[in-house]
CSV table of C-alpha atoms in Angstrom, one decimal:
chain,number,residue,atom,x,y,z
A,498,MET,CA,-65.7,30.8,27.8
A,499,VAL,CA,-62.6,30.1,29.8
A,500,ALA,CA,-64.3,27.3,31.6
A,501,ALA,CA,-65.4,25.8,28.3
A,502,SER,CA,-61.9,26.0,27.0
A,503,ALA,CA,-60.6,24.2,30.1
A,504,THR,CA,-63.1,21.5,29.7
A,505,LEU,CA,-62.1,21.0,26.1
A,506,GLN,CA,-58.4,20.7,27.0
A,507,GLN,CA,-59.2,18.2,29.9
A,508,THR,CA,-61.3,16.1,27.6
A,509,SER,CA,-58.6,16.1,24.9
A,510,ALA,CA,-56.1,15.0,27.5
A,511,LEU,CA,-58.4,12.2,28.7
A,512,LEU,CA,-58.8,11.0,25.1
A,513,ASP,CA,-55.0,10.8,24.7
A,514,LYS,CA,-55.0,8.6,27.8
A,515,PHE,CA,-57.8,6.5,26.3
A,516,LYS,CA,-55.9,6.0,23.0
A,517,ALA,CA,-52.8,4.8,24.9
A,518,ASN,CA,-55.0,2.1,26.6
A,519,PHE,CA,-56.9,1.3,23.4
A,520,SER,CA,-53.7,0.5,21.5
A,521,GLN,CA,-52.8,-2.1,24.1
A,522,GLY,CA,-55.7,-4.3,23.1
A,523,GLU,CA,-57.4,-6.9,25.3
A,524,ASP,CA,-55.1,-6.4,28.3
A,525,LYS,CA,-56.5,-2.9,28.8
A,526,LEU,CA,-60.1,-3.5,27.7
A,527,GLU,CA,-61.8,-2.9,31.1
A,528,HIS,CA,-59.7,0.3,31.7
A,529,SER,CA,-60.5,1.5,28.2
A,530,LEU,CA,-64.2,1.0,28.8
A,531,GLN,CA,-64.0,3.0,32.1
A,532,LEU,CA,-62.2,5.8,30.3
A,533,LEU,CA,-64.7,5.8,27.5
A,534,ALA,CA,-67.5,6.3,30.0
A,535,GLN,CA,-65.7,9.3,31.5
A,536,LEU,CA,-65.2,10.7,28.0
A,537,LYS,CA,-68.9,10.4,27.1
A,538,ILE,CA,-69.8,12.2,30.3
A,539,ALA,CA,-67.3,14.9,29.6
A,540,ILE,CA,-68.7,15.8,26.1
A,541,LEU,CA,-72.1,16.4,27.7
A,542,GLU,CA,-70.6,19.7,28.7
A,543,PHE,CA,-70.2,20.7,25.1
A,544,ALA,CA,-73.0,23.0,23.9
A,545,SER,CA,-72.3,22.8,20.2
A,546,LEU,CA,-73.0,19.1,19.5
A,547,PRO,CA,-75.8,17.7,17.4
A,548,PRO,CA,-78.8,18.2,17.3
A,549,ALA,CA,-77.9,21.7,18.6
A,550,ALA,CA,-74.9,22.1,16.3
A,551,PRO,CA,-74.6,25.7,15.0
A,552,SER,CA,-74.5,26.2,11.2
A,553,ALA,CA,-71.5,28.5,11.6
A,554,PRO,CA,-69.5,27.2,14.6
A,555,THR,CA,-66.8,29.2,16.3
A,556,PRO,CA,-63.3,27.7,16.3
A,557,GLN,CA,-63.9,26.3,19.8
A,558,GLN,CA,-67.2,24.8,18.8
A,559,HIS,CA,-65.5,23.3,15.8
A,560,ASP,CA,-62.9,21.6,18.1
A,561,GLU,CA,-65.7,20.3,20.3
A,562,GLN,CA,-67.5,18.7,17.4
A,563,LEU,CA,-64.2,17.1,16.2
A,564,LEU,CA,-63.4,15.8,19.6
A,565,ALA,CA,-66.9,14.4,20.2
A,566,ARG,CA,-66.9,12.7,16.8
A,567,GLU,CA,-63.5,11.1,17.5
A,568,ILE,CA,-64.7,9.8,20.9
A,569,LEU,CA,-67.7,8.2,19.4
A,570,GLU,CA,-65.6,6.6,16.7
A,571,TYR,CA,-63.3,5.0,19.2
A,572,GLY,CA,-66.4,4.0,21.2
A,573,ALA,CA,-67.7,2.1,18.2
A,574,LEU,CA,-64.4,0.3,17.7
A,575,LEU,CA,-64.1,-0.5,21.4
A,576,SER,CA,-67.6,-1.9,21.4
A,577,ILE,CA,-66.6,-4.5,18.9
A,578,LYS,CA,-63.5,-5.4,20.9
A,579,ALA,CA,-65.8,-5.8,23.9
A,580,VAL,CA,-68.3,-7.9,21.8
A,581,ASP,CA,-71.0,-5.4,22.7
A,582,ILE,CA,-72.8,-5.2,19.3
A,583,PRO,CA,-75.8,-3.1,20.6
A,584,SER,CA,-73.4,-0.6,21.8
A,585,PHE,CA,-71.6,-0.5,18.4
A,586,GLU,CA,-75.0,0.0,16.8
A,587,ARG,CA,-75.8,3.0,19.1
A,588,HIS,CA,-72.4,4.6,18.4
A,589,VAL,CA,-72.9,4.3,14.6
A,590,SER,CA,-76.3,5.8,14.9
A,591,GLN,CA,-74.8,8.8,16.7
A,592,LEU,CA,-72.0,9.1,14.3
A,593,LYS,CA,-74.2,9.3,11.3
A,594,THR,CA,-75.3,12.8,12.4
A,595,TYR,CA,-71.7,13.9,12.3
A,596,TYR,CA,-71.1,12.3,8.9
A,597,THR,CA,-74.1,13.9,7.4
A,598,ASP,CA,-75.5,17.0,9.2
A,599,CYS,CA,-72.0,18.2,10.2
A,600,ALA,CA,-70.3,17.2,6.9
A,601,MET,CA,-70.0,20.8,5.7
A,602,GLN,CA,-68.4,22.1,8.9
A,603,LEU,CA,-66.0,19.2,9.7
A,604,PRO,CA,-63.2,17.6,7.7
A,605,GLU,CA,-63.8,14.0,6.6
A,606,SER,CA,-62.7,11.5,9.3
A,607,GLN,CA,-60.2,8.8,8.3
A,608,ARG,CA,-62.3,6.4,10.4
A,609,GLN,CA,-65.6,7.2,8.7
A,610,TYR,CA,-65.6,4.6,6.0
A,611,PRO,CA,-64.0,1.8,8.0
A,612,ILE,CA,-66.7,2.2,10.6
A,613,LEU,CA,-69.5,2.5,8.0
A,614,GLY,CA,-68.1,-0.6,6.3
A,615,LEU,CA,-68.1,-2.5,9.6
A,616,ASN,CA,-71.7,-1.5,10.1
A,617,LEU,CA,-72.5,-2.9,6.7
A,618,LEU,CA,-70.7,-6.1,7.6
A,619,ARG,CA,-72.6,-6.3,10.9
A,620,LEU,CA,-76.0,-6.1,9.0
A,621,LEU,CA,-74.8,-8.7,6.6
A,622,ALA,CA,-73.7,-11.0,9.4
A,623,GLN,CA,-77.0,-10.6,11.2
A,624,ASN,CA,-78.8,-11.4,7.9
A,625,ARG,CA,-80.6,-8.0,8.0
A,626,ILE,CA,-80.4,-7.7,4.2
A,627,ALA,CA,-83.1,-5.0,3.8
A,628,GLU,CA,-81.3,-2.7,6.2
A,629,PHE,CA,-78.0,-3.5,4.5
A,630,HIS,CA,-79.3,-2.3,1.2
A,631,THR,CA,-80.9,0.8,2.8
A,632,GLU,CA,-77.5,1.8,4.4
A,633,LEU,CA,-75.7,1.0,1.1
A,634,GLU,CA,-78.0,3.2,-0.9
A,635,LEU,CA,-77.2,6.2,1.3
A,636,LEU,CA,-73.6,6.1,0.1
A,637,PRO,CA,-72.5,7.5,-3.3
A,638,ASN,CA,-72.3,5.0,-6.1
A,639,GLU,CA,-68.6,5.8,-6.8
A,640,LEU,CA,-67.7,5.0,-3.2
A,641,GLN,CA,-69.4,1.6,-3.5
A,642,GLN,CA,-67.0,0.8,-6.4
A,643,SER,CA,-63.9,2.5,-5.2
A,644,ASN,CA,-63.7,2.6,-1.4
A,645,ILE,CA,-62.4,-0.8,-0.1
A,646,TYR,CA,-64.3,-0.6,3.2
A,647,ILE,CA,-67.6,-0.2,1.4
A,648,LYS,CA,-66.8,-2.4,-1.6
A,649,PHE,CA,-65.8,-5.4,0.5
A,650,PRO,CA,-69.2,-5.9,2.3
A,651,ALA,CA,-71.0,-5.1,-1.0
A,652,GLN,CA,-69.1,-7.9,-2.8
A,653,LEU,CA,-69.8,-10.3,0.1
A,654,GLU,CA,-73.5,-9.7,-0.2
A,655,GLN,CA,-73.3,-10.3,-4.0
A,656,HIS,CA,-71.5,-13.6,-3.4
A,657,ILE,CA,-74.2,-14.6,-0.9
A,658,MET,CA,-77.0,-13.7,-3.4
A,659,GLU,CA,-75.3,-15.7,-6.1
A,660,GLY,CA,-74.8,-18.7,-3.8
A,661,SER,CA,-71.0,-18.4,-4.1
A,662,TYR,CA,-70.5,-19.3,-0.5
A,663,ASN,CA,-66.9,-20.4,-0.9
A,664,LYS,CA,-66.0,-16.9,-1.9
A,665,VAL,CA,-67.4,-15.6,1.3
A,666,LEU,CA,-65.5,-18.2,3.4
A,667,SER,CA,-62.3,-17.4,1.4
A,668,ALA,CA,-62.7,-13.7,2.1
A,669,LYS,CA,-62.2,-14.3,5.8
A,670,GLN,CA,-59.0,-16.1,5.2
A,671,ASP,CA,-57.8,-13.2,2.9
A,672,GLY,CA,-57.6,-11.1,6.1
A,673,GLN,CA,-59.4,-7.9,4.8
A,674,TYR,CA,-60.6,-7.3,8.4
A,675,ALA,CA,-57.8,-8.5,10.6
A,676,GLN,CA,-58.9,-6.7,13.7
A,677,GLU,CA,-62.3,-5.2,14.6
A,678,GLY,CA,-64.1,-6.8,11.7
A,679,MET,CA,-63.0,-10.3,12.4
A,680,TYR,CA,-65.9,-10.8,14.8
A,681,PHE,CA,-68.5,-10.0,12.1
A,682,MET,CA,-66.6,-12.1,9.6
A,683,ASP,CA,-66.8,-15.0,12.1
A,684,MET,CA,-70.6,-14.4,12.4
A,685,LEU,CA,-71.0,-14.3,8.6
A,686,VAL,CA,-68.9,-17.4,8.1
A,687,ASP,CA,-71.1,-19.3,10.6
A,688,THR,CA,-74.2,-18.1,8.8
A,689,VAL,CA,-72.8,-19.2,5.4
A,690,ARG,CA,-71.8,-22.6,6.8
A,691,GLU,CA,-75.3,-23.1,8.0
A,692,GLU,CA,-76.6,-22.4,4.5
A,693,ILE,CA,-74.1,-24.8,2.9
A,694,ALA,CA,-75.0,-27.5,5.5
A,695,GLU,CA,-78.7,-27.1,4.9
A,696,CYS,CA,-78.2,-27.3,1.1
A,697,SER,CA,-76.1,-30.4,1.5
A,698,GLU,CA,-78.7,-32.1,3.6
A,699,LYS,CA,-81.3,-31.4,0.9
A,700,ALA,CA,-79.1,-32.5,-2.0
A,701,TYR,CA,-77.5,-35.6,-0.6
A,702,SER,CA,-78.2,-38.5,1.7
A,703,ASP,CA,-74.5,-38.9,2.4
A,704,ILE,CA,-71.2,-37.5,1.2
A,705,SER,CA,-67.5,-38.0,1.5
A,706,ALA,CA,-66.2,-36.5,4.7
A,707,SER,CA,-63.2,-35.0,2.9
A,708,GLU,CA,-65.5,-33.3,0.3
A,709,LEU,CA,-67.8,-32.0,3.0
A,710,GLN,CA,-64.8,-30.7,4.9
A,711,ASN,CA,-63.7,-28.8,1.8
A,712,LEU,CA,-67.3,-27.5,1.2
A,713,LEU,CA,-67.6,-26.1,4.7
A,714,MET,CA,-63.9,-25.0,4.7
A,715,LEU,CA,-63.3,-26.6,8.1
A,716,GLY,CA,-59.7,-26.7,9.1
A,717,SER,CA,-59.5,-30.4,10.3
A,718,GLU,CA,-61.3,-33.7,10.6
A,719,ALA,CA,-61.8,-32.9,14.2
A,720,ASP,CA,-63.6,-29.7,13.3
A,721,LEU,CA,-65.8,-31.6,10.9
A,722,SER,CA,-66.6,-34.2,13.6
A,723,ASP,CA,-67.6,-31.5,16.1
A,724,TYR,CA,-69.8,-29.8,13.5
A,725,ALA,CA,-71.4,-33.1,12.5
A,726,ASP,CA,-72.2,-33.8,16.2
A,727,GLN,CA,-73.9,-30.4,16.4
A,728,ARG,CA,-76.2,-31.2,13.4
A,729,GLY,CA,-76.8,-34.8,14.2
A,730,TRP,CA,-74.8,-36.3,11.4
A,731,THR,CA,-72.9,-39.6,11.6
A,732,ILE,CA,-69.4,-40.2,10.2
A,733,VAL,CA,-68.5,-43.9,9.4
A,734,ASP,CA,-65.5,-45.0,7.3
A,735,GLY,CA,-65.1,-41.5,5.8
A,736,ILE,CA,-68.7,-41.0,4.8
A,737,VAL,CA,-71.0,-38.4,6.4
A,738,THR,CA,-74.6,-39.5,6.6
A,739,PHE,CA,-77.1,-36.7,7.1
A,740,GLY,CA,-79.8,-37.3,9.7
A,741,GLY,CA,-82.9,-35.5,10.8
A,742,ASN,CA,-83.5,-33.9,7.5
A,743,GLU,CA,-86.7,-35.8,6.6
A,744,GLU,CA,-89.4,-33.3,5.7
A,745,LYS,CA,-92.5,-33.8,7.8
A,746,PRO,CA,-95.9,-33.5,6.1
A,747,LEU,CA,-97.7,-30.3,6.6
A,748,GLN,CA,-100.3,-30.6,9.3
A,749,LEU,CA,-103.4,-28.5,8.7
A,750,PRO,CA,-105.6,-27.7,11.7
A,751,SER,CA,-108.7,-29.0,9.9
A,752,THR,CA,-111.0,-29.0,12.9
A,753,GLN,CA,-110.1,-25.4,13.8
A,754,LEU,CA,-110.5,-24.3,10.2
A,755,ILE,CA,-114.0,-25.8,10.0
A,756,GLN,CA,-115.1,-24.2,13.2
A,757,GLU,CA,-113.7,-20.8,12.2
A,758,THR,CA,-115.4,-21.1,8.8
A,759,LEU,CA,-118.8,-22.0,10.3
A,760,ALA,CA,-118.4,-19.1,12.8
A,761,TYR,CA,-117.7,-16.7,9.9
A,762,ALA,CA,-120.8,-18.0,8.0
A,763,LYS,CA,-123.0,-17.5,11.0
A,764,GLU,CA,-121.8,-13.9,11.4
A,765,LEU,CA,-122.3,-13.2,7.7
A,766,GLU,CA,-125.9,-14.7,7.8
A,767,ARG,CA,-126.7,-12.5,10.8
A,768,ILE,CA,-125.3,-9.4,9.1
A,769,VAL,CA,-127.3,-10.1,5.9
């Protein structure tokens, strides 16, 4: 019991050290990652963590669960700073157990809904819409309407479904996610720009460069020029001409289909 208490105190002290590094941003990123690895090893000594969490934890077990949850939350946030999205996904998966199975024993975390909102934003940015809705449906309806961290990605998804792409692009400029979520917002904006670009190619043969720049919400003519080069467009005298968007006729593998049909017919004849 004494040893367990000492381990808890040491881990708590190490977490305080981690927080000091975490708050210093990119300059201390590598050191923060090293400290996080030490913290995750340290909580392996805790015997009260899910899935072995007791239904009626002792005060020390309660403190162990709180500390482990906080470490995983910081791990999720640090993963975004390190642009390690698979790591973020793993941390969120672990945290869900604390947010659900341990919800009766632990007080609500102030980082819970920001992290769940970031996870929704990640799924949206990765165009994993089915999983997005699955995660959203696990949350109470009132939270979807009242909690800003949950409401924001839900509104973004609605804008995308409606085709209101400008609202999605404007949301980034509004700065709702000024820190950790900006990476996912950048991903989402890139996805939306691709959708706008593809729609523009289908709808027009050419378009005014200034109009297209506004549609794509690009910051300058230079940005538009770079984007046009990536997609094979040409810009002459302020007009963007779309290229490479001709639809190719569908090629049917007729010979292969005939051979397969004859083979099936022979098999059926043999069976009969």
